[in-house]
Amino acid sequence: MRIGIISNLYPPHERGGAELIARRVADEFAHRGYDVSVLTTQPYSGWESLVLRLQEKHIERIYRFHPMNIFGIENIGKKPFLWRLLWHAIDAVSPGVRSVIRRFILEEQPDVIFTHNLKGIGLSIGQFIQETDVRHIHTLHDVQLTVPSGLLMWGHEYSFLNRSFLRRWYEALSKWAIGSPQAVISPSKFLLDLHTSRGFFSNMETHVIPNPAPPVTVPNRAEFRSGPLRFLFAGQLEEHKGILFLLHALDAWAGTRPAPTNTFELHIAGDGSLRAEIEDQCMRDDRLIFHGFVALDSMLKLIAAVDAVIVPSLCYENSPTIIYESFAVGTPVIASRLGGIPELIVEGENGCTFEPGNESSFLEALSHITNDPNVCWAKAAQIREMAQMYALKGYVDALEKMIE
């Protein structure tokens, strides 16, 4: 069987977990003997980058092009509101993408196409696939079909934009663009319920399948080490990811405890618009260790070395990749009680949750780790065992049943 995978980004170009999931699925399908091809974007590098070309032949064949828009998705966060509004309108119409899809399908002859995030490669790709006889299965990763930015902020659920006719217009356009896939996959019940409550995917086949953990040999956690408590923040260095809240909350926590029980290290891995500010703070505070972008193998070693991973998001998360990676290693997670996160965390077993942006709630959750870190380290094997339900093999087994 020939399988096509379409994603707005694909490694080495990546912003978050969605493109990593697409890559893991593509590799696993290829290892199982399927013929796999990928369609994705590339940064603009002249007129020739607008033309679809087969650029890489690894396990899968990777086609890349730069969509016809006023800028690439990698630059959207740097643009003014009106420019972003125009960009979203062009992306929904997807000029030139119909011919790209037709060429991709003609070249590769896929029996089924799995689409992931389409914002930035052409939201109307769903419609274009459905004009052919190729089966289409779409995987949700965030709220970008209902919120243009893909971000639904905690406490802003009833803001003007979320209640206005603009949101309804955008959703109507998204419903037309994505069309009617034969099946829709959501990694969390939260995300699927959000879309169906807003009129998406009615009378369609839907599945909730949690994201797969990384298919690599993970390091075992060592014995508990004395010394400062060690935490890890790994993700985009953006305000909506809660990094500034976390820095303030940990500083407040240290101020309420007597020495030496108030010592800690916060390892920060990631990149984003706050990078310069975070690096500056790290240079002035030796409790903060900045790593920048960290590749997966090194990330897993970093996760294995800390007492807990902290996910302090202020936006509704679907199913953060870092949580799966932490569980695979056996490290507990302290995370915002938001979106699909509570579906992954069993309180007191593999982590704790707290009310987003609430410092006292965060400190209460943190106390489960700080009061006796030995208990958490003793649960490493149990956490790894619980993580087996998120194995890549099981995830792709479920996909195979859908395409049989």
Tab-separated table of C-alpha atoms in Angstrom, residues 7-400:
chain	number	residue	atom	x	y	z
A	7	SER	CA	2.109	18.347	7.079
A	8	ASN	CA	2.701	22.091	7.071
A	9	LEU	CA	6.142	21.504	8.591
A	10	TYR	CA	8.381	18.464	8.658
A	11	PRO	CA	11.815	17.950	10.243
A	12	PRO	CA	14.283	19.570	10.136
A	13	HIS	CA	11.773	22.452	9.935
A	14	GLU	CA	9.695	22.258	13.104
A	15	ARG	CA	7.864	24.429	15.633
A	16	GLY	CA	6.233	21.917	17.947
A	17	GLY	CA	5.159	18.333	18.404
A	18	ALA	CA	2.840	17.936	15.379
A	19	GLU	CA	5.607	17.607	12.820
A	20	LEU	CA	7.490	15.179	15.064
A	21	ILE	CA	4.391	12.976	15.238
A	22	ALA	CA	4.077	13.100	11.441
A	23	ARG	CA	7.720	12.023	11.100
A	24	ARG	CA	7.391	9.178	13.613
A	25	VAL	CA	4.306	7.840	11.863
A	26	ALA	CA	5.948	8.094	8.434
A	27	ASP	CA	9.040	6.219	9.623
A	28	GLU	CA	7.017	3.471	11.312
A	29	PHE	CA	4.840	2.929	8.253
A	30	ALA	CA	7.986	2.710	6.117
A	31	HIS	CA	9.585	0.210	8.518
A	32	ARG	CA	6.462	-1.948	8.146
A	33	GLY	CA	6.946	-2.133	4.394
A	34	TYR	CA	4.545	0.584	3.231
A	35	ASP	CA	5.620	2.895	0.420
A	36	VAL	CA	5.603	6.341	2.082
A	37	SER	CA	5.837	9.824	0.616
A	38	VAL	CA	5.582	13.199	2.352
A	39	LEU	CA	4.403	16.602	1.126
A	40	THR	CA	5.477	19.634	3.160
A	41	THR	CA	6.740	23.201	2.938
A	42	GLN	CA	10.124	24.871	2.846
A	43	PRO	CA	11.299	28.423	3.596
A	44	TYR	CA	11.319	30.859	0.684
A	45	SER	CA	14.676	30.909	-1.121
A	46	GLY	CA	13.816	32.420	-4.480
A	47	TRP	CA	11.275	31.700	-7.201
A	48	GLU	CA	12.500	28.146	-7.601
A	49	SER	CA	11.354	27.342	-4.039
A	50	LEU	CA	7.722	27.865	-5.143
A	51	VAL	CA	7.959	24.765	-7.353
A	52	LEU	CA	7.238	21.325	-5.889
A	53	ARG	CA	10.344	19.167	-5.940
A	54	LEU	CA	11.373	15.796	-4.555
A	55	GLN	CA	14.177	16.954	-2.295
A	56	GLU	CA	14.984	14.091	0.048
A	57	LYS	CA	14.976	10.331	-0.137
A	58	HIS	CA	15.371	8.785	3.275
A	59	ILE	CA	13.090	6.020	4.478
A	60	GLU	CA	10.314	8.108	2.949
A	61	ARG	CA	10.383	10.410	-0.090
A	62	ILE	CA	9.943	14.061	0.882
A	63	TYR	CA	8.510	16.685	-1.482
A	64	ARG	CA	8.831	20.348	-0.503
A	65	PHE	CA	7.598	23.680	-1.887
A	66	HIS	CA	6.959	27.199	-0.622
A	67	PRO	CA	3.224	28.048	-0.741
A	68	MET	CA	2.132	31.193	-2.552
A	69	ASN	CA	1.462	33.573	0.325
A	70	ILE	CA	2.847	36.883	1.550
A	71	PHE	CA	5.231	35.119	3.964
A	72	GLY	CA	5.917	31.650	5.333
A	73	ILE	CA	4.348	30.170	8.441
A	74	GLU	CA	7.696	30.341	10.210
A	75	ASN	CA	7.410	34.148	10.202
A	76	ILE	CA	3.760	34.581	11.191
A	77	GLY	CA	4.435	35.436	14.821
A	78	LYS	CA	6.561	38.421	13.766
A	79	LYS	CA	3.929	40.116	11.616
A	80	PRO	CA	1.300	42.791	12.478
A	81	PHE	CA	-2.335	41.743	12.961
A	82	LEU	CA	-3.631	42.969	9.578
A	83	TRP	CA	-0.844	41.161	7.719
A	84	ARG	CA	-1.661	37.975	9.622
A	85	LEU	CA	-5.352	38.400	8.788
A	86	LEU	CA	-4.527	38.640	5.078
A	87	TRP	CA	-2.173	35.669	5.369
A	88	HIS	CA	-4.937	33.493	6.903
A	89	ALA	CA	-7.371	34.463	4.127
A	90	ILE	CA	-4.862	33.527	1.424
A	91	ASP	CA	-3.991	30.289	3.220
A	92	ALA	CA	-7.666	29.262	3.364
A	93	VAL	CA	-8.084	29.784	-0.387
A	94	SER	CA	-4.699	28.105	-0.991
A	95	PRO	CA	-3.800	29.552	-4.418
A	96	GLY	CA	-1.752	27.170	-6.503
A	97	VAL	CA	-2.010	24.303	-4.029
A	98	ARG	CA	-4.613	22.364	-6.058
A	99	SER	CA	-2.036	21.851	-8.831
A	100	VAL	CA	0.580	20.849	-6.219
A	101	ILE	CA	-1.760	18.215	-4.755
A	102	ARG	CA	-2.637	16.874	-8.194
A	103	ARG	CA	1.033	16.557	-9.116
A	104	PHE	CA	1.882	14.892	-5.796
A	105	ILE	CA	-0.939	12.379	-6.227
A	106	LEU	CA	-0.012	11.781	-9.885
A	107	GLU	CA	3.637	11.180	-8.984
A	108	GLU	CA	3.068	8.995	-5.909
A	109	GLN	CA	-0.352	7.378	-6.497
A	110	PRO	CA	-1.145	7.087	-2.758
A	111	ASP	CA	-3.974	4.832	-1.636
A	112	VAL	CA	-4.546	6.964	1.466
A	113	ILE	CA	-3.348	10.387	2.611
A	114	PHE	CA	-2.905	11.308	6.262
A	115	THR	CA	-2.991	15.073	6.786
A	116	HIS	CA	-1.680	16.787	9.902
A	117	ASN	CA	-1.521	20.547	10.498
A	118	LEU	CA	-2.487	22.234	7.226
A	119	LYS	CA	-2.264	25.863	8.312
A	120	GLY	CA	0.592	27.302	6.286
A	121	ILE	CA	0.673	24.712	3.533
A	122	GLY	CA	-2.922	25.321	2.436
A	123	LEU	CA	-6.046	24.768	4.484
A	124	SER	CA	-8.014	23.790	1.366
A	125	ILE	CA	-5.827	20.741	0.826
A	126	GLY	CA	-8.609	18.688	2.422
A	127	GLN	CA	-11.041	19.738	-0.301
A	128	PHE	CA	-8.480	19.118	-3.032
A	129	ILE	CA	-7.751	15.562	-1.830
A	130	GLN	CA	-11.466	14.819	-1.672
A	131	GLU	CA	-11.839	15.801	-5.339
A	132	THR	CA	-9.842	12.637	-6.079
A	133	ASP	CA	-10.485	8.981	-5.229
A	134	VAL	CA	-7.774	8.947	-2.551
A	135	ARG	CA	-8.912	8.214	0.983
A	136	HIS	CA	-8.310	11.142	3.372
A	137	ILE	CA	-7.682	10.824	7.130
A	138	HIS	CA	-7.029	14.022	9.093
A	139	THR	CA	-5.243	14.289	12.451
A	140	LEU	CA	-6.008	17.228	14.732
A	141	HIS	CA	-3.137	18.753	16.682
A	142	ASP	CA	-4.500	22.071	17.948
A	143	VAL	CA	-7.408	24.494	17.600
A	144	GLN	CA	-6.275	26.105	14.345
A	145	LEU	CA	-9.492	25.178	12.502
A	146	THR	CA	-11.512	27.273	14.942
A	147	VAL	CA	-8.931	29.829	16.152
A	148	PRO	CA	-6.634	31.200	13.401
A	149	SER	CA	-3.584	31.480	15.653
A	150	GLY	CA	-3.998	27.929	16.928
A	151	LEU	CA	-3.972	29.374	20.458
A	152	LEU	CA	-6.956	29.464	22.786
A	153	MET	CA	-5.788	31.287	25.883
A	154	TRP	CA	-6.878	30.433	29.406
A	155	GLY	CA	-9.166	33.158	30.715
A	156	HIS	CA	-9.898	34.526	27.226
A	157	GLU	CA	-12.451	31.938	26.170
A	158	TYR	CA	-15.157	34.611	25.959
A	159	SER	CA	-13.096	37.428	24.514
A	160	PHE	CA	-14.548	39.518	21.694
A	161	LEU	CA	-12.777	37.548	18.963
A	162	ASN	CA	-13.930	34.219	20.394
A	163	ARG	CA	-17.566	35.379	20.614
A	164	SER	CA	-17.786	37.526	17.513
A	165	PHE	CA	-19.051	36.911	13.989
A	166	LEU	CA	-15.382	36.903	12.896
A	167	ARG	CA	-14.842	33.553	14.610
A	168	ARG	CA	-18.004	32.115	13.029
A	169	TRP	CA	-16.932	33.347	9.598
A	170	TYR	CA	-13.501	31.824	10.056
A	171	GLU	CA	-14.972	28.513	11.233
A	172	ALA	CA	-17.323	28.413	8.251
A	173	LEU	CA	-14.341	28.943	5.959
A	174	SER	CA	-12.365	26.230	7.773
A	175	LYS	CA	-15.241	23.734	7.492
A	176	TRP	CA	-15.418	24.349	3.765
A	177	ALA	CA	-11.637	24.115	3.367
A	178	ILE	CA	-11.082	20.897	5.345
A	179	GLY	CA	-14.092	19.264	3.681
A	180	SER	CA	-15.264	15.844	4.798
A	181	PRO	CA	-12.369	13.487	5.571
A	182	GLN	CA	-13.238	9.793	5.704
A	183	ALA	CA	-11.932	9.787	9.284
A	184	VAL	CA	-10.637	12.251	11.877
A	185	ILE	CA	-8.115	11.440	14.613
A	186	SER	CA	-7.703	13.496	17.766
A	187	PRO	CA	-5.017	12.825	20.395
A	188	SER	CA	-7.356	14.044	23.141
A	189	LYS	CA	-11.051	13.915	23.887
A	190	PHE	CA	-10.867	17.586	24.796
A	191	LEU	CA	-9.810	18.610	21.287
A	192	LEU	CA	-12.351	16.428	19.524
A	193	ASP	CA	-15.166	17.650	21.783
A	194	LEU	CA	-14.171	21.272	21.159
A	195	HIS	CA	-14.430	20.815	17.397
A	196	THR	CA	-17.661	18.826	17.413
A	197	SER	CA	-19.262	21.377	19.767
A	198	ARG	CA	-18.517	24.004	17.125
A	199	GLY	CA	-20.030	22.016	14.294
A	200	PHE	CA	-16.968	20.291	12.855
A	201	PHE	CA	-16.931	16.674	11.652
A	202	SER	CA	-20.601	15.914	12.227
A	203	ASN	CA	-21.614	12.457	10.973
A	204	MET	CA	-17.958	11.564	10.331
A	205	GLU	CA	-15.872	8.691	11.646
A	206	THR	CA	-13.807	10.003	14.588
A	207	HIS	CA	-11.192	8.418	16.839
A	208	VAL	CA	-9.388	9.530	19.999
A	209	ILE	CA	-5.869	8.077	19.848
A	210	PRO	CA	-3.212	9.576	22.159
A	211	ASN	CA	0.019	10.629	20.488
A	212	PRO	CA	2.872	8.112	20.316
A	213	ALA	CA	5.926	8.373	22.540
A	214	PRO	CA	9.350	8.558	20.820
A	215	PRO	CA	10.412	5.185	19.359
A	216	VAL	CA	13.913	5.297	20.801
A	217	THR	CA	15.816	3.580	23.562
A	218	VAL	CA	15.314	5.851	26.538
A	219	PRO	CA	17.847	6.257	29.347
A	220	ASN	CA	16.932	4.798	32.698
A	221	ARG	CA	16.719	7.239	35.552
A	222	ALA	CA	19.633	6.983	37.942
A	223	GLU	CA	19.386	6.858	41.702
A	224	PHE	CA	18.060	9.979	43.394
A	225	ARG	CA	20.818	12.561	43.743
A	226	SER	CA	21.111	14.856	46.698
A	227	GLY	CA	21.566	18.557	46.180
A	228	PRO	CA	19.252	21.143	44.641
A	229	LEU	CA	15.926	20.084	43.213
A	230	ARG	CA	16.163	19.901	39.432
A	231	PHE	CA	13.331	20.855	37.076
A	232	LEU	CA	13.011	21.086	33.310
A	233	PHE	CA	10.984	23.385	31.097
A	234	ALA	CA	11.096	22.260	27.455
A	235	GLY	CA	9.091	24.052	24.789
A	236	GLN	CA	8.595	27.282	22.910
A	237	LEU	CA	9.908	30.318	24.746
A	238	GLU	CA	6.643	32.205	24.432
A	239	GLU	CA	4.458	33.830	27.073
A	240	HIS	CA	1.532	31.493	26.337
A	241	LYS	CA	3.716	28.516	27.254
A	242	GLY	CA	4.002	29.874	30.793
A	243	ILE	CA	7.779	30.254	31.023
A	244	LEU	CA	7.583	33.726	32.620
A	245	PHE	CA	4.962	32.514	35.085
A	246	LEU	CA	7.202	29.577	35.975
A	247	LEU	CA	10.260	31.743	36.629
A	248	HIS	CA	8.279	33.999	38.956
A	249	ALA	CA	6.556	31.098	40.743
A	250	LEU	CA	9.784	29.186	41.418
A	251	ASP	CA	11.430	32.328	42.729
A	252	ALA	CA	8.436	32.848	45.051
A	253	TRP	CA	8.636	29.195	46.179
A	254	ALA	CA	12.328	29.548	47.051
A	255	GLY	CA	11.542	32.689	49.053
A	256	THR	CA	9.126	30.831	51.328
A	257	ARG	CA	11.507	28.031	52.342
A	258	PRO	CA	14.545	28.049	54.625
A	259	ALA	CA	17.982	27.259	53.250
A	260	PRO	CA	19.112	24.778	52.087
A	261	THR	CA	15.672	23.343	51.207
A	262	ASN	CA	14.986	26.287	48.884
A	263	THR	CA	17.715	25.519	46.352
A	264	PHE	CA	16.754	24.465	42.836
A	265	GLU	CA	17.935	24.293	39.243
A	266	LEU	CA	15.617	25.054	36.358
A	267	HIS	CA	16.866	23.736	33.035
A	268	ILE	CA	15.319	25.577	30.088
A	269	ALA	CA	15.313	23.966	26.636
A	270	GLY	CA	13.731	25.607	23.629
A	271	ASP	CA	13.624	28.658	21.427
A	272	GLY	CA	11.218	31.484	20.673
A	273	SER	CA	10.598	35.211	20.818
A	274	LEU	CA	11.511	35.370	24.532
A	275	ARG	CA	14.905	33.764	24.016
A	276	ALA	CA	16.981	36.928	24.567
A	277	GLU	CA	15.042	37.788	27.727
A	278	ILE	CA	15.359	34.252	29.100
A	279	GLU	CA	19.063	34.038	28.287
A	280	ASP	CA	19.622	37.349	30.075
A	281	GLN	CA	17.855	36.057	33.196
A	282	CYS	CA	19.907	32.861	33.088
A	283	MET	CA	23.137	34.866	32.967
A	284	ARG	CA	22.071	36.796	36.079
A	285	ASP	CA	20.696	33.828	38.066
A	286	ASP	CA	22.882	30.747	38.449
A	287	ARG	CA	19.819	28.659	39.387
A	288	LEU	CA	18.716	28.887	35.744
A	289	ILE	CA	20.493	26.824	33.075
A	290	PHE	CA	19.728	27.657	29.459
A	291	HIS	CA	20.181	24.931	26.826
A	292	GLY	CA	18.508	26.407	23.735
A	293	PHE	CA	17.252	23.924	21.173
A	294	VAL	CA	17.942	20.349	22.275
A	295	ALA	CA	17.773	17.311	19.963
A	296	LEU	CA	15.657	14.341	21.064
A	297	ASP	CA	18.475	12.060	22.299
A	298	SER	CA	19.943	14.825	24.442
A	299	MET	CA	16.470	15.868	25.574
A	300	LEU	CA	15.744	12.382	26.900
A	301	LYS	CA	18.997	12.420	28.879
A	302	LEU	CA	18.055	15.809	30.290
A	303	ILE	CA	14.603	14.524	31.261
A	304	ALA	CA	16.198	11.537	33.000
A	305	ALA	CA	18.428	13.806	35.091
A	306	VAL	CA	15.724	16.043	36.615
A	307	ASP	CA	13.262	15.510	39.437
A	308	ALA	CA	10.279	16.665	37.373
A	309	VAL	CA	9.312	18.215	34.058
A	310	ILE	CA	7.094	21.298	34.323
A	311	VAL	CA	4.497	22.217	31.670
A	312	PRO	CA	3.018	25.551	32.883
A	313	SER	CA	0.970	26.383	29.763
A	314	LEU	CA	-1.427	29.329	29.755
A	315	CYS	CA	-3.068	28.178	26.521
A	316	TYR	CA	-5.272	25.155	25.924
A	317	GLU	CA	-2.924	22.310	25.058
A	318	ASN	CA	-3.947	19.284	23.067
A	319	SER	CA	-1.501	16.565	24.052
A	320	PRO	CA	2.045	17.929	24.585
A	321	THR	CA	4.854	15.798	23.200
A	322	ILE	CA	7.136	16.560	26.149
A	323	ILE	CA	4.718	14.753	28.480
A	324	TYR	CA	4.966	11.528	26.469
A	325	GLU	CA	8.754	11.834	26.379
A	326	SER	CA	8.870	12.359	30.146
A	327	PHE	CA	6.691	9.345	30.835
A	328	ALA	CA	8.805	7.184	28.514
A	329	VAL	CA	11.842	8.009	30.679
A	330	GLY	CA	9.949	7.637	33.958
A	331	THR	CA	10.015	11.284	35.033
A	332	PRO	CA	6.887	12.818	36.613
A	333	VAL	CA	5.218	15.881	35.103
A	334	ILE	CA	3.777	18.944	36.849
A	335	ALA	CA	1.407	20.594	34.382
A	336	SER	CA	-1.433	23.045	33.947
A	337	ARG	CA	-4.877	21.491	34.358
A	338	LEU	CA	-5.869	22.589	30.894
A	339	GLY	CA	-7.086	21.127	27.599
A	340	GLY	CA	-6.066	17.520	27.030
A	341	ILE	CA	-3.336	17.458	29.685
A	342	PRO	CA	-5.530	15.998	32.487
A	343	GLU	CA	-6.273	13.028	30.209
A	344	LEU	CA	-2.598	12.030	30.445
A	345	ILE	CA	-1.782	12.669	34.103
A	346	VAL	CA	-2.932	10.384	36.895
A	347	GLU	CA	-2.700	12.575	39.982
A	348	GLY	CA	0.023	11.429	42.333
A	349	GLU	CA	1.061	8.544	40.087
A	350	ASN	CA	2.827	10.008	37.054
A	351	GLY	CA	2.531	13.675	37.986
A	352	CYS	CA	0.319	16.456	39.296
A	353	THR	CA	-1.751	19.239	37.769
A	354	PHE	CA	-2.500	22.789	38.880
A	355	GLU	CA	-4.811	25.625	37.904
A	356	PRO	CA	-3.210	27.565	35.022
A	357	GLY	CA	-1.489	30.769	36.066
A	358	ASN	CA	-2.373	30.218	39.747
A	359	GLU	CA	0.769	30.450	41.831
A	360	SER	CA	-0.656	28.925	45.022
A	361	SER	CA	-2.115	25.990	43.051
A	362	PHE	CA	1.254	25.487	41.355
A	363	LEU	CA	3.108	25.533	44.676
A	364	GLU	CA	0.702	22.929	46.071
A	365	ALA	CA	1.367	20.659	43.084
A	366	LEU	CA	5.097	21.290	43.392
A	367	SER	CA	5.013	20.190	47.037
A	368	HIS	CA	4.231	16.624	45.944
A	369	ILE	CA	7.731	16.558	44.447
A	370	THR	CA	9.636	18.810	46.815
A	371	ASN	CA	8.415	17.277	50.088
A	372	ASP	CA	9.968	13.903	49.295
A	373	PRO	CA	11.690	13.603	45.898
A	374	ASN	CA	12.703	10.014	46.723
A	375	VAL	CA	9.086	8.901	46.357
A	376	CYS	CA	8.896	10.252	42.818
A	377	TRP	CA	12.183	8.672	41.794
A	378	ALA	CA	10.970	5.356	43.211
A	379	LYS	CA	7.997	5.488	40.824
A	380	ALA	CA	10.156	5.707	37.684
A	381	ALA	CA	9.564	2.097	36.652
A	382	GLN	CA	5.833	2.450	37.281
A	383	ILE	CA	5.672	5.597	35.131
A	384	ARG	CA	7.556	3.870	32.315
A	385	GLU	CA	5.174	0.934	32.522
A	386	MET	CA	2.161	3.250	32.308
A	387	ALA	CA	3.754	4.901	29.245
A	388	GLN	CA	3.639	1.628	27.291
A	389	MET	CA	0.068	2.465	26.289
A	390	TYR	CA	1.545	5.294	24.196
A	391	ALA	CA	3.995	3.136	22.251
A	392	LEU	CA	4.401	4.032	18.567
A	393	LYS	CA	3.664	0.429	17.612
A	394	GLY	CA	0.215	0.561	19.174
A	395	TYR	CA	-0.504	3.932	17.567
A	396	VAL	CA	0.316	2.729	14.073
A	397	ASP	CA	-1.524	-0.550	14.718
A	398	ALA	CA	-4.642	1.581	15.243
A	399	LEU	CA	-3.981	3.473	11.999
A	400	GLU	CA	-3.552	0.199	10.114
